[in-house]
mmCIF file of C-alpha atoms in Angstrom:
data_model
loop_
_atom_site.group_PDB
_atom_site.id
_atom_site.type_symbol
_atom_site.label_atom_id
_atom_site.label_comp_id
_atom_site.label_asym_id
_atom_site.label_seq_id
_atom_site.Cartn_x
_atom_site.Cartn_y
_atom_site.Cartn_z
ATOM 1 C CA UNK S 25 -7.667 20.055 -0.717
ATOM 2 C CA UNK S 26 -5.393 17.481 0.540
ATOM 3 C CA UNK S 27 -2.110 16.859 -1.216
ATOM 4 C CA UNK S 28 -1.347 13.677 -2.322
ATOM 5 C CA UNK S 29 1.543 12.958 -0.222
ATOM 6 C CA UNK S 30 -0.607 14.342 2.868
ATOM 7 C CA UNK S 31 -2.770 11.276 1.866
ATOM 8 C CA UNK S 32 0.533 8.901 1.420
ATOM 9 C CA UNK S 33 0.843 9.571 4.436
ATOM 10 C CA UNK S 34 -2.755 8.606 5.871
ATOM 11 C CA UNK S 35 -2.660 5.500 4.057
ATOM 12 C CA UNK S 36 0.442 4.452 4.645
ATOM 13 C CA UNK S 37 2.710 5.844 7.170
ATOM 14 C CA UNK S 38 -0.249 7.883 10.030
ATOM 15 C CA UNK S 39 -2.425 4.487 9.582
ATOM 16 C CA UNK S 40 -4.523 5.206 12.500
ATOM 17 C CA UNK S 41 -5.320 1.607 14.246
ATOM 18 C CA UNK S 42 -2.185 0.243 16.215
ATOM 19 C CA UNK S 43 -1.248 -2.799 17.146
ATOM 20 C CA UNK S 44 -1.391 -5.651 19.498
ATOM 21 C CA UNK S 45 0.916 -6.230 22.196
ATOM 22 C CA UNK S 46 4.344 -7.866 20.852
ATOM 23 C CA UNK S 47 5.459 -11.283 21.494
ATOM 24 C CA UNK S 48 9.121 -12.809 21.767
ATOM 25 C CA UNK S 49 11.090 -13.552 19.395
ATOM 26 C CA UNK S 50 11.146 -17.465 18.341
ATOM 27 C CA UNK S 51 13.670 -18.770 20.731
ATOM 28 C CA UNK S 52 14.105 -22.482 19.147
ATOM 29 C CA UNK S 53 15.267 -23.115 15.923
ATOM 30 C CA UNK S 54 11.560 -24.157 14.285
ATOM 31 C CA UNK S 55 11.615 -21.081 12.032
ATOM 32 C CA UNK S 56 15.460 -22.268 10.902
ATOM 33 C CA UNK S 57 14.582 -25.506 9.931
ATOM 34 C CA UNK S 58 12.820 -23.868 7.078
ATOM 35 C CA UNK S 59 13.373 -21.834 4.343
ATOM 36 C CA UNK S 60 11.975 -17.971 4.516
ATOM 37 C CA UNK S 61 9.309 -18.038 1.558
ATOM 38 C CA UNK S 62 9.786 -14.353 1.216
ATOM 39 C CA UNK S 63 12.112 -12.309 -1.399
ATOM 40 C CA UNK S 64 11.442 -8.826 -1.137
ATOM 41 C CA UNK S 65 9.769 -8.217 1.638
ATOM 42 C CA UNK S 66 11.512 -6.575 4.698
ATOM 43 C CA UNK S 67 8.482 -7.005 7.171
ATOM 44 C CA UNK S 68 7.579 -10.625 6.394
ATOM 45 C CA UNK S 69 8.620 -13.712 6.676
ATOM 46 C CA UNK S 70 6.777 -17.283 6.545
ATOM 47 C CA UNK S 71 8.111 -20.576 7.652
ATOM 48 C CA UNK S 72 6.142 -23.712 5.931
ATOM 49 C CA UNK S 73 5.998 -26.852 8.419
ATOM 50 C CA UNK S 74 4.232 -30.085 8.018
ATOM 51 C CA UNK S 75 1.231 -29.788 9.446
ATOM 52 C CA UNK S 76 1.723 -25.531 10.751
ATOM 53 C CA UNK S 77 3.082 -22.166 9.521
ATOM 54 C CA UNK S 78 5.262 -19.777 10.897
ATOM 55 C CA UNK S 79 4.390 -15.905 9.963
ATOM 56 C CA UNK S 80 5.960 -13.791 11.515
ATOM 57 C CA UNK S 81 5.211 -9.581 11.036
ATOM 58 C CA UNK S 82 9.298 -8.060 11.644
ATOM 59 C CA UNK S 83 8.506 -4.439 10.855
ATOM 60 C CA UNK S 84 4.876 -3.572 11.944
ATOM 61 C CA UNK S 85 5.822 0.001 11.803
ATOM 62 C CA UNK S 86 8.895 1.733 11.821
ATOM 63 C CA UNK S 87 11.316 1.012 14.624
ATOM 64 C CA UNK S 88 9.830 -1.776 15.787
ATOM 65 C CA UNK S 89 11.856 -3.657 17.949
ATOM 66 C CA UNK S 90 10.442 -7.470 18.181
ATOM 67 C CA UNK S 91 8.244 -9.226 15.766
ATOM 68 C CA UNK S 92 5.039 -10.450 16.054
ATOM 69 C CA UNK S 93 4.624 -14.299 15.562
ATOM 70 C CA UNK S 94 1.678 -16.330 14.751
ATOM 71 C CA UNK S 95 1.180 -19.639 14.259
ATOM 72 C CA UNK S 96 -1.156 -21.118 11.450
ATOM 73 C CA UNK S 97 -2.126 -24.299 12.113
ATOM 74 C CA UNK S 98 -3.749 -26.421 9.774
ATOM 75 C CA UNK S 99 -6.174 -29.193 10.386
ATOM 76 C CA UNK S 100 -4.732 -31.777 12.691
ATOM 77 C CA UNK S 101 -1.496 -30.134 12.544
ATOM 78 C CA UNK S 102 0.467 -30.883 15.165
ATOM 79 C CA UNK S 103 2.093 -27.727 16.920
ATOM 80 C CA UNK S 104 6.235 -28.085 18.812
ATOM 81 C CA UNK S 105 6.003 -26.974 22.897
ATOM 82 C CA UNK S 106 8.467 -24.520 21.471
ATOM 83 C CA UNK S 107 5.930 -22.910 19.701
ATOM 84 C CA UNK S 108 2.910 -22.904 22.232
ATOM 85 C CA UNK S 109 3.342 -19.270 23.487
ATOM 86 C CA UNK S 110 2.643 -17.662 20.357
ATOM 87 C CA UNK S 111 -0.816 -16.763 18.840
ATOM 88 C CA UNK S 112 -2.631 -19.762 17.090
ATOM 89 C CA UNK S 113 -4.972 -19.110 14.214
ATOM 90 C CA UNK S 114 -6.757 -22.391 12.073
ATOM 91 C CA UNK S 115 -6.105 -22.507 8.615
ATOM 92 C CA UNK S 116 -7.493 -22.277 6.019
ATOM 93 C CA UNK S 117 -9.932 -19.303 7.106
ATOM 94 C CA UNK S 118 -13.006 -18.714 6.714
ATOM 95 C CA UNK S 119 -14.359 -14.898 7.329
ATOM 96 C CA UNK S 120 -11.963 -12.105 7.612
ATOM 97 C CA UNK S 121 -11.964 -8.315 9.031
ATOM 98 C CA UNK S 122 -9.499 -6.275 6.588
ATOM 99 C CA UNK S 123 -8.735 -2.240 7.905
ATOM 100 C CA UNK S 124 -7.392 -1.109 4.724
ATOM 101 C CA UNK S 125 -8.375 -0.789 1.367
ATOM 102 C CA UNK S 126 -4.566 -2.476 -0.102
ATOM 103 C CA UNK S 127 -5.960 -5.599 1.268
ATOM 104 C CA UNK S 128 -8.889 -5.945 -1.051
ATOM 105 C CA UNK S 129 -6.589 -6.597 -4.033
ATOM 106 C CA UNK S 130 -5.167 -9.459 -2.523
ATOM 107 C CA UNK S 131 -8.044 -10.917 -1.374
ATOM 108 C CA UNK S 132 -9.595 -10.585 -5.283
ATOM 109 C CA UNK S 133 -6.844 -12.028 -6.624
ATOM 110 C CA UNK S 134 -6.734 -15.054 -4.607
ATOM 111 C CA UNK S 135 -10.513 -15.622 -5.174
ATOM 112 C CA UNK S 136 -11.299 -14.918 -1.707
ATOM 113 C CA UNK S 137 -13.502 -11.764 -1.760
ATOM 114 C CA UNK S 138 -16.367 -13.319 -0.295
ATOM 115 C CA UNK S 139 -14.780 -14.228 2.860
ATOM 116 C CA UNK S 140 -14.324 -10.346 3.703
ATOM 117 C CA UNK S 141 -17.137 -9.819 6.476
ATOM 118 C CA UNK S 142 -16.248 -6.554 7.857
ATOM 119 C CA UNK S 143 -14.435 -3.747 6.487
ATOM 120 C CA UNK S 144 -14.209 0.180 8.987
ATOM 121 C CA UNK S 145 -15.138 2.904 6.431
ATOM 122 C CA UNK S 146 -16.298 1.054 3.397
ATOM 123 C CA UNK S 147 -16.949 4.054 1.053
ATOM 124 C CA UNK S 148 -13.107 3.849 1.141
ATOM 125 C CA UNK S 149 -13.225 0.575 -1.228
ATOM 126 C CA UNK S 150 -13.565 0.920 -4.801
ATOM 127 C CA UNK S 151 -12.754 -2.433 -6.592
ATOM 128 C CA UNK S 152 -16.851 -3.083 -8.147
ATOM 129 C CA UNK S 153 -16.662 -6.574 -6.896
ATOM 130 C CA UNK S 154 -16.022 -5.937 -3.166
ATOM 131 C CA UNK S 155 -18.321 -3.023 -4.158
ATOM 132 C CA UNK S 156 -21.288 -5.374 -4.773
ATOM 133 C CA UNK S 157 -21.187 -7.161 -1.509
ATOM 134 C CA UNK S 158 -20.904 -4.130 0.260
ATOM 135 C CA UNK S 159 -24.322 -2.850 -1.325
ATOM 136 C CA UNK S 160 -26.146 -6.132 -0.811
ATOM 137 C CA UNK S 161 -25.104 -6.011 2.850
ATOM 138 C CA UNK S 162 -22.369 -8.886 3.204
ATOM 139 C CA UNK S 163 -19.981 -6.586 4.846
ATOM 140 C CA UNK S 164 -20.559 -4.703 7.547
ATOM 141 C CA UNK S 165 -18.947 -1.071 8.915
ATOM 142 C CA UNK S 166 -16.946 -1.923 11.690
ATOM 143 C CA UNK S 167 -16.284 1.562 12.996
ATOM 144 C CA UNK S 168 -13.416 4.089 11.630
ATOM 145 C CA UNK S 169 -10.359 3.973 10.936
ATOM 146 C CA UNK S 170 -9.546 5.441 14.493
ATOM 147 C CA UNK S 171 -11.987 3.012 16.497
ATOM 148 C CA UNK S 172 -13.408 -0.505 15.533
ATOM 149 C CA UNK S 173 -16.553 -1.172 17.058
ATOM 150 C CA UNK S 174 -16.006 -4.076 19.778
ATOM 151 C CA UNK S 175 -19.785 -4.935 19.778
ATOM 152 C CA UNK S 176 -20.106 -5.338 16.207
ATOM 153 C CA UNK S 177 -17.208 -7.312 15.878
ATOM 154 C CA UNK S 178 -17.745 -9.511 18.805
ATOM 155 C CA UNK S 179 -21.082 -10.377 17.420
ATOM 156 C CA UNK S 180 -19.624 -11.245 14.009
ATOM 157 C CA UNK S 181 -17.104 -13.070 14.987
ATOM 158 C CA UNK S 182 -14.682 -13.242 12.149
ATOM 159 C CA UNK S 183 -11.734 -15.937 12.142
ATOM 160 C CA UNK S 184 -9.378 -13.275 11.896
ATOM 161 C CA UNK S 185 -9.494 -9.214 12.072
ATOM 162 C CA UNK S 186 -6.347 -7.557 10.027
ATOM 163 C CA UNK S 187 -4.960 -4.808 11.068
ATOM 164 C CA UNK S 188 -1.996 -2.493 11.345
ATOM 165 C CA UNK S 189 -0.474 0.096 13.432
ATOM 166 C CA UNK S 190 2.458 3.024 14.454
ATOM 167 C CA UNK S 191 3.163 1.509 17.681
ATOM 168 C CA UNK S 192 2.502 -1.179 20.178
ATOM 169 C CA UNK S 193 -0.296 0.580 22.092
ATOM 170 C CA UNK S 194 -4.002 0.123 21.396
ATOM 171 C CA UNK S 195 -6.496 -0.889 24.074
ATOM 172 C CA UNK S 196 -9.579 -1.369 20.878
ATOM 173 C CA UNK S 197 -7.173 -4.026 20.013
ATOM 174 C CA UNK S 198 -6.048 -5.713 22.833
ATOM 175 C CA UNK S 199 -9.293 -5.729 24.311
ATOM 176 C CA UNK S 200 -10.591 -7.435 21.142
ATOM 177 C CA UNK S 201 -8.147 -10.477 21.432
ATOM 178 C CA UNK S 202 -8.939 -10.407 25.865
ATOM 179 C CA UNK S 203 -12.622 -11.225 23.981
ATOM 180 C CA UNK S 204 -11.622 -14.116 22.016
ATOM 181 C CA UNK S 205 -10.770 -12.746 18.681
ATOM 182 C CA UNK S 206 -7.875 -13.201 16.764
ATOM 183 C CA UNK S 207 -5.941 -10.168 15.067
ATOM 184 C CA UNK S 208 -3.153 -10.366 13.149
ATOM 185 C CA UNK S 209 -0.678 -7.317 12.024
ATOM 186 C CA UNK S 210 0.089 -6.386 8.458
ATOM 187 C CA UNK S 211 2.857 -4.191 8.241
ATOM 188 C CA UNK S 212 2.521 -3.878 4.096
ATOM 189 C CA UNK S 213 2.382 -0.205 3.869
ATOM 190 C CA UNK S 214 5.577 -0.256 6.347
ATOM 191 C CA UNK S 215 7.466 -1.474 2.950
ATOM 192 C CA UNK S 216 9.401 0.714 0.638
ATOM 193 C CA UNK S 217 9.961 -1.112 -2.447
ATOM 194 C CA UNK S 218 7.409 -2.097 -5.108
ATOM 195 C CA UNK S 219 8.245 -5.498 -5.208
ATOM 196 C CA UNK S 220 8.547 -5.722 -1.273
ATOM 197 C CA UNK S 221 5.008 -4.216 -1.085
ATOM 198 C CA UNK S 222 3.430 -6.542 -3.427
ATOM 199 C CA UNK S 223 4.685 -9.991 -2.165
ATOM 200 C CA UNK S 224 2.512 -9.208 0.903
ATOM 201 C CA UNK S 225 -0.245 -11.109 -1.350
ATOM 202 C CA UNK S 226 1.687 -14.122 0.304
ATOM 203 C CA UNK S 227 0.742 -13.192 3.842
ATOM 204 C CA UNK S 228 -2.590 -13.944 3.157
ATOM 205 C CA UNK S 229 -2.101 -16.703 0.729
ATOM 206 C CA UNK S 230 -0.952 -18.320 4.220
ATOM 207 C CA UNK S 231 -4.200 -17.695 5.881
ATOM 208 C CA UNK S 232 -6.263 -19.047 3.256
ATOM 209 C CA UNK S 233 -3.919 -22.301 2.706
ATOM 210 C CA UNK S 234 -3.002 -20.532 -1.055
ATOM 211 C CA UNK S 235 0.487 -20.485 -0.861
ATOM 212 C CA UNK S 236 1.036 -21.710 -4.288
ATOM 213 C CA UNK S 237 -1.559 -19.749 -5.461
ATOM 214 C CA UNK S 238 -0.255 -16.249 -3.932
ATOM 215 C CA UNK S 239 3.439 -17.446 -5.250
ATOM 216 C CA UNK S 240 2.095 -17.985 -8.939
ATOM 217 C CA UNK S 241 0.505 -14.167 -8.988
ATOM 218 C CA UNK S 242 3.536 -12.806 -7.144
ATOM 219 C CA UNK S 243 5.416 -14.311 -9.648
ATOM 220 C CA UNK S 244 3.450 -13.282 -12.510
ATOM 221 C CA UNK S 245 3.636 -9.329 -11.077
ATOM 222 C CA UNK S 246 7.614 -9.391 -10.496
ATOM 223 C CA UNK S 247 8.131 -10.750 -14.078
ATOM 224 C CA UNK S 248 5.442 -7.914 -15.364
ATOM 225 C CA UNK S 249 7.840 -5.186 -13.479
ATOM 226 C CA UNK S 250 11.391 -6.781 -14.477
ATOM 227 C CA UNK S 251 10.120 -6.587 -17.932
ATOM 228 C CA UNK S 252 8.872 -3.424 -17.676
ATOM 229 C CA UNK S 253 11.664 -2.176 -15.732
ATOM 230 C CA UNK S 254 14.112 -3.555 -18.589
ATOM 231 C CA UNK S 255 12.070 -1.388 -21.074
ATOM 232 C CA UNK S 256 12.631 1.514 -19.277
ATOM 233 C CA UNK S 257 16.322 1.590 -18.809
ATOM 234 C CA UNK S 258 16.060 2.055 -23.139
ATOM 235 C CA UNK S 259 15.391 5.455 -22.490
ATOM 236 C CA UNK S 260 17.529 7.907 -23.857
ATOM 237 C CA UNK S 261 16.523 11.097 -21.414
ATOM 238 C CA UNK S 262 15.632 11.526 -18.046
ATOM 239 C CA UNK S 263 12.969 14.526 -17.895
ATOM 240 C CA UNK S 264 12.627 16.683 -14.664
ATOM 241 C CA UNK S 265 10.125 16.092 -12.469
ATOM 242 C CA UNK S 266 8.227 17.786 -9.406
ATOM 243 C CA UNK S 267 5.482 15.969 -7.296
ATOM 244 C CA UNK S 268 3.297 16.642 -4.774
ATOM 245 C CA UNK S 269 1.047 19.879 -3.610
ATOM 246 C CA UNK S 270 0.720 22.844 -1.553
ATOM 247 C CA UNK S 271 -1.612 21.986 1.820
ATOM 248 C CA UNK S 272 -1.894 24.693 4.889
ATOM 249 C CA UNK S 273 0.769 27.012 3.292
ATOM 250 C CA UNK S 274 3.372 23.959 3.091
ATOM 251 C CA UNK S 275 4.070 21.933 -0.171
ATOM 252 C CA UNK S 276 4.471 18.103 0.548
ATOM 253 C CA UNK S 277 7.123 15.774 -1.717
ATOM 254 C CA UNK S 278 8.147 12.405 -1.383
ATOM 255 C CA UNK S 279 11.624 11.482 0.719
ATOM 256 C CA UNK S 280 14.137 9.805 -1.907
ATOM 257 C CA UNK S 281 14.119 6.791 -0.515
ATOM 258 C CA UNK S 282 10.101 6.516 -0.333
ATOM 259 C CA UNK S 283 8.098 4.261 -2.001
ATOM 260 C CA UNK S 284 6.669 6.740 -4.985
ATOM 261 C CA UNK S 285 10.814 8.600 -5.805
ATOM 262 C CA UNK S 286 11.813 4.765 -6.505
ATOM 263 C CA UNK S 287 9.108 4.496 -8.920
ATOM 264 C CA UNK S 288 10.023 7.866 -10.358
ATOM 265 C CA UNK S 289 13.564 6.693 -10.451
ATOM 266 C CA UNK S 290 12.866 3.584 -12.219
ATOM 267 C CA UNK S 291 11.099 5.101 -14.628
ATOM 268 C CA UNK S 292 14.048 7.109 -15.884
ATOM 269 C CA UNK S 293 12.900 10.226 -15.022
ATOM 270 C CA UNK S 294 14.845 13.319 -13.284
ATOM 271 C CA UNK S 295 12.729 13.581 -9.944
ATOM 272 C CA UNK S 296 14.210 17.069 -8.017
ATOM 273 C CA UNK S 297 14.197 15.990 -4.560
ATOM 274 C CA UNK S 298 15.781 11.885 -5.586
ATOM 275 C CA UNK S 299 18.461 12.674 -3.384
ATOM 276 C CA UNK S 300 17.329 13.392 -0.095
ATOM 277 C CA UNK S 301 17.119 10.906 2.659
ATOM 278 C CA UNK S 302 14.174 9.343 4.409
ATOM 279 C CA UNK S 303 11.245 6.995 3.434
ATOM 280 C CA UNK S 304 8.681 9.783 4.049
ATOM 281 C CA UNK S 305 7.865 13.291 2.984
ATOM 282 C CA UNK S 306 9.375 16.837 3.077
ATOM 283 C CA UNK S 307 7.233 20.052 4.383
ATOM 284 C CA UNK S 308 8.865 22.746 2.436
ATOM 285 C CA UNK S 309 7.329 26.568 1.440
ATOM 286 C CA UNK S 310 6.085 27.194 -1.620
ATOM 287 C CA UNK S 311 9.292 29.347 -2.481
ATOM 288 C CA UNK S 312 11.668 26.416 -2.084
ATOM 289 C CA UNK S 313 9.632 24.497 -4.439
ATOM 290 C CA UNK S 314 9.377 27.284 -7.148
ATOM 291 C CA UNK S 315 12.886 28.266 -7.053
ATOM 292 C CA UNK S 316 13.999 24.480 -8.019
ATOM 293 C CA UNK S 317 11.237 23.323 -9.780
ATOM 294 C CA UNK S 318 9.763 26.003 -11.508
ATOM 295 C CA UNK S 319 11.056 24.965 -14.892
ATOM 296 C CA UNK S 320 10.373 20.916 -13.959
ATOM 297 C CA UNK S 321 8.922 19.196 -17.371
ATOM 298 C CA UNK S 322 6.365 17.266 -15.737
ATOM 299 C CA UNK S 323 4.151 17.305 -12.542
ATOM 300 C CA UNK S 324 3.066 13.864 -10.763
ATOM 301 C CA UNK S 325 0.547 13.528 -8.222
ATOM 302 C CA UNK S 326 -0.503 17.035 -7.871
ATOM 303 C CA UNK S 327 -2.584 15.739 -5.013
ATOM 304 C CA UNK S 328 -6.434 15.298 -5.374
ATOM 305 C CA UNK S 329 -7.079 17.444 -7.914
ATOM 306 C CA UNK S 330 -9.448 16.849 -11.973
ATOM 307 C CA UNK S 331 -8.750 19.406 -13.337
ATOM 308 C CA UNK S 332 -6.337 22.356 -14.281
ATOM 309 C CA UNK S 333 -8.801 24.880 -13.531
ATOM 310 C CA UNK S 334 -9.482 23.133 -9.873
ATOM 311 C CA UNK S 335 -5.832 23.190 -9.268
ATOM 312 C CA UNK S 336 -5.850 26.894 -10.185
ATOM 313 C CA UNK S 337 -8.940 27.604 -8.383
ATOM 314 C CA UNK S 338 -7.265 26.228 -5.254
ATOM 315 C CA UNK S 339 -4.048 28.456 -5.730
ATOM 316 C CA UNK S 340 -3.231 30.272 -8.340
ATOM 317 C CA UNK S 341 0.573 30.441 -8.009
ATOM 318 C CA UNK S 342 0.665 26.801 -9.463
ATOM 319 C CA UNK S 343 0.331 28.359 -12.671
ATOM 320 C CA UNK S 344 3.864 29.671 -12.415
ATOM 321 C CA UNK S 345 4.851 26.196 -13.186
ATOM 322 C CA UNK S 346 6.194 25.009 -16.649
ATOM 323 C CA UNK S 347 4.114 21.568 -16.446
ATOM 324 C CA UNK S 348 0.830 23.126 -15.538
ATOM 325 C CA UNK S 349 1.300 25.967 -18.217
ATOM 326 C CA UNK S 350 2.425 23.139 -20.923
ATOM 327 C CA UNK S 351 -0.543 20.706 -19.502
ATOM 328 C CA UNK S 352 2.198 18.039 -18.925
ATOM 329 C CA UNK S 353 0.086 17.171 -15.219
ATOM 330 C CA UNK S 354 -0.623 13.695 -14.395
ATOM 331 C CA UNK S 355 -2.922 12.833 -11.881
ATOM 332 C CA UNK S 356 -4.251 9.697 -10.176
ATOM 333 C CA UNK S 357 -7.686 11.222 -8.765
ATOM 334 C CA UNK S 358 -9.500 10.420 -11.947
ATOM 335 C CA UNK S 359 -9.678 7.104 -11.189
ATOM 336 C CA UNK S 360 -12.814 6.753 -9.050
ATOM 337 C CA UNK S 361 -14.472 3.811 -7.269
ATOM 338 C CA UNK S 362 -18.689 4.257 -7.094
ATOM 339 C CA UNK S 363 -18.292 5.982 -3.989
ATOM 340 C CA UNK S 364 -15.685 7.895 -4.664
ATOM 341 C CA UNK S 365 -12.623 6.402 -3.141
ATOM 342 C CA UNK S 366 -9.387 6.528 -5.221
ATOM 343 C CA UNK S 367 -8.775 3.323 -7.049
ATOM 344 C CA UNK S 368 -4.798 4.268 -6.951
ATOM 345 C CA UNK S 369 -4.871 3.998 -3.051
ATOM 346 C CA UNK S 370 -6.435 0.188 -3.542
ATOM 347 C CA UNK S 371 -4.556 -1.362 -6.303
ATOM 348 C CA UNK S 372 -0.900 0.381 -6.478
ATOM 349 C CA UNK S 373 0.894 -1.717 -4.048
ATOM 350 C CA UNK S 374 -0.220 -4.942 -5.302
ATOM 351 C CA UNK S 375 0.316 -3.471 -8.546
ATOM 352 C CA UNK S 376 3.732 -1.862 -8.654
ATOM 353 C CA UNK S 377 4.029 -3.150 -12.634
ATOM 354 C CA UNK S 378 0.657 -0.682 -13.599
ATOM 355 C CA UNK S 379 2.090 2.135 -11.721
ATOM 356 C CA UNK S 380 5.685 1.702 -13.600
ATOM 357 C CA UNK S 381 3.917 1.173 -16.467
ATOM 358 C CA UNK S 382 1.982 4.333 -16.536
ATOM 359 C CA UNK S 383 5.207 6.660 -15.531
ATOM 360 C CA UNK S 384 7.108 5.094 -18.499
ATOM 361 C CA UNK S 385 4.152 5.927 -20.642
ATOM 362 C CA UNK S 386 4.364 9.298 -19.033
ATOM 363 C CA UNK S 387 8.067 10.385 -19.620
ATOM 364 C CA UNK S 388 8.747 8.032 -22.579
ATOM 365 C CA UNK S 389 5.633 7.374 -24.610
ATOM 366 C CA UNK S 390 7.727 6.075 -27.379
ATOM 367 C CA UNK S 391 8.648 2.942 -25.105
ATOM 368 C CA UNK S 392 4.402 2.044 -24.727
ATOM 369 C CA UNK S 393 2.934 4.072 -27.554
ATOM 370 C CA UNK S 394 -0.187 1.853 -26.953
ATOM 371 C CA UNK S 395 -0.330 2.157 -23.171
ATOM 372 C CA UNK S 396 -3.961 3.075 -21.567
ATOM 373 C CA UNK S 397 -3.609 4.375 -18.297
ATOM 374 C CA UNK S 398 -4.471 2.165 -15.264
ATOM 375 C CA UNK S 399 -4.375 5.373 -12.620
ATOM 376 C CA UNK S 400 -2.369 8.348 -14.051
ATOM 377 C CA UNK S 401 -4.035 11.111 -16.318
ATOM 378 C CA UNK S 402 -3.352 13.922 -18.175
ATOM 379 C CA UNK S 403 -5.160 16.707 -15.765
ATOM 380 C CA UNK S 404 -6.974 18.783 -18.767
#
């Protein structure tokens, strides 16, 4: 069975459709002349004009040199010669391709599900609305998340296809826009904060001409965590914790600087591996892991697993544990869409203030004694 982080790492750092050839960075001053409408966010920024948009993707994937720029142009808008050599999409859209399951929440949110026209893999999504259009037919498989089907999506024509990728190489892609089509980057799951993850409800609050609307439920969601995170800093104790699980003889556990330690750091809890470096995961044997975190109060993620006796099924030597012997495991994998597909992988990123919420429940139930779990369980 997978380990969580193994799937971390599938959904957001080994995302398996790359991008589109980069453009130049804005040599004028049109994106100056405006104020950045983003806060936390290191990958995106967006430029309001009269008349036009700037959006421009900074951090696609890690490393990336040059960003890619797009201009959304609304009706009658009229566009600078400055600006001409970049990638023009119409605003507001109409019909939309998505390639990952994080952008369904958005598109919910903003009232906009029924836009979505294509989506590769569609077991994948989970959210019952989405759900129902998918099982009446309204949106179509458009391949894998290793190839999207040209033909299909040629024939559907959407106003925009969203995707994402590790580097700047991918002919699916670049023969898609030599067709016609417009595709635009997200680099969301390139983001290592919460916050910086959820405010990516703004880059498609631009395409849909809901800018105010995507800033009100932003807005609503950082309040929700500052609160929240403010309630946690009242805690009194900072329990140990261990994370992660054993896949092909090698344990996987989240970087200190990765998305998932900052949540278990903000929750006031003691997570053993806080202070390494990197934003990704560590490979380490199973001996490494016992000797430090054998004794570890609680156990987060333990990767796919519902049960105890699945876990010890798998591998017995997790019993050796503290948590799992004291039943103090807490996993997300109860929490199932219709078809199966993890509802923790859809909604976390746009909901950083659930996910806080439910670790703060976890290590300090006396802080939410009336909490009800939006994706972590006690594994029985």
């Amino acid at each position: 069975m997978k380990s969580f982080f193994l799937k971390l790492i599938v959904l957001f750092n080994l995302l398996l459709l790359c991008g589109c050839k980069q453009n130049s960075t804005i040599s004028s001053d049109s994106a100056t002349t405006a104020k950045n409408e983003i806060k936390y966010a290191k990958g995106l920024e967006i430029y309001h004009h009269k008349g036009y948009s700037i959006l421009m993707i900074t951090h696609p994937w890690p490393d990336a040199k040059t960003p890619f720029t797009y201009i959304l142009q609304e009706k009658d808008g009229i566009i600078p010669d400055s600006l001409e050599q970049y990638p023009r999409i119409s605003v507001p859209i109409q019909s939309v391709v998505v390639t990952s399951t994080t952008h369904i929440p958005a598109l919910e949110l903003l009232g906009v599900e029924n836009t979505l026209v294509g989506f590769p893999n569609t077991d994948f999504i989970s959210s019952p609305k989405t759900r129902k259009r998918i099982d009446s037919g309204q949106v179509k498989e458009v391949g894998t998340n290793e190839t999207l089907n040209p033909e299909i999506l040629i024939d559907m024509v959407p106003d925009v296809i969203v995707s994402f990728g590790l580097n700047n190489s991918n002919p699916t892609l670049d023969n898609l826009q030599k067709s016609g089509l417009k595709v635009l980057l997200n680099g969301d799951w390139n983001e290592q904060s919460p916050l910086g993850k959820a405010e990516w409800i703004k880059f498609f609050g631009a395409l849909y001409g809901l800018d105010a609307k995507a800033k009100t439920i932003f807005t609503s969601i950082e309040k929700e965590y500052q609160t929240t995170l403010a309630l946690a800093k009242k805690a009194t104790y900072k329990p140990t914790v261990l994370s992660g699980a054993m896949y092909q003889d090698q344990w996987f556990v989240p970087q200190g600087e990765s998305w998932m330690a900052l949540f278990l750091k903000e929750s006031q809890s003691n997570y053993l591996w806080a202070n390494t470096t990197g934003t990704g995961s560590l490979t380490l044997p199973f001996e490494t892991i016992l000797e430090k975190a054998q004794t570890a109060e609680f156990w987060i993620a333990p990767g796919d697993f519902s049960s105890l006796k699945e876990m010890n099924n798998s591998n017995p030597h997790y019993s050796k544990f503290e948590a799992f012997k004291n039943k103090k495991v807490y996993s997300y994998a109860l929490h199932k869409g219709a078809k199966g597909g993890i509802l923790f992988f859809e909604w976390s990123s746009t909901r950083p203030d659930w996910v806080l919420k439910d670790l703060i429940a976890i290590f300090h139930p006396e802080l939410l004694p009336s909490h009800r779990p939006y994706f972590f369980e006690k594994l029985k």
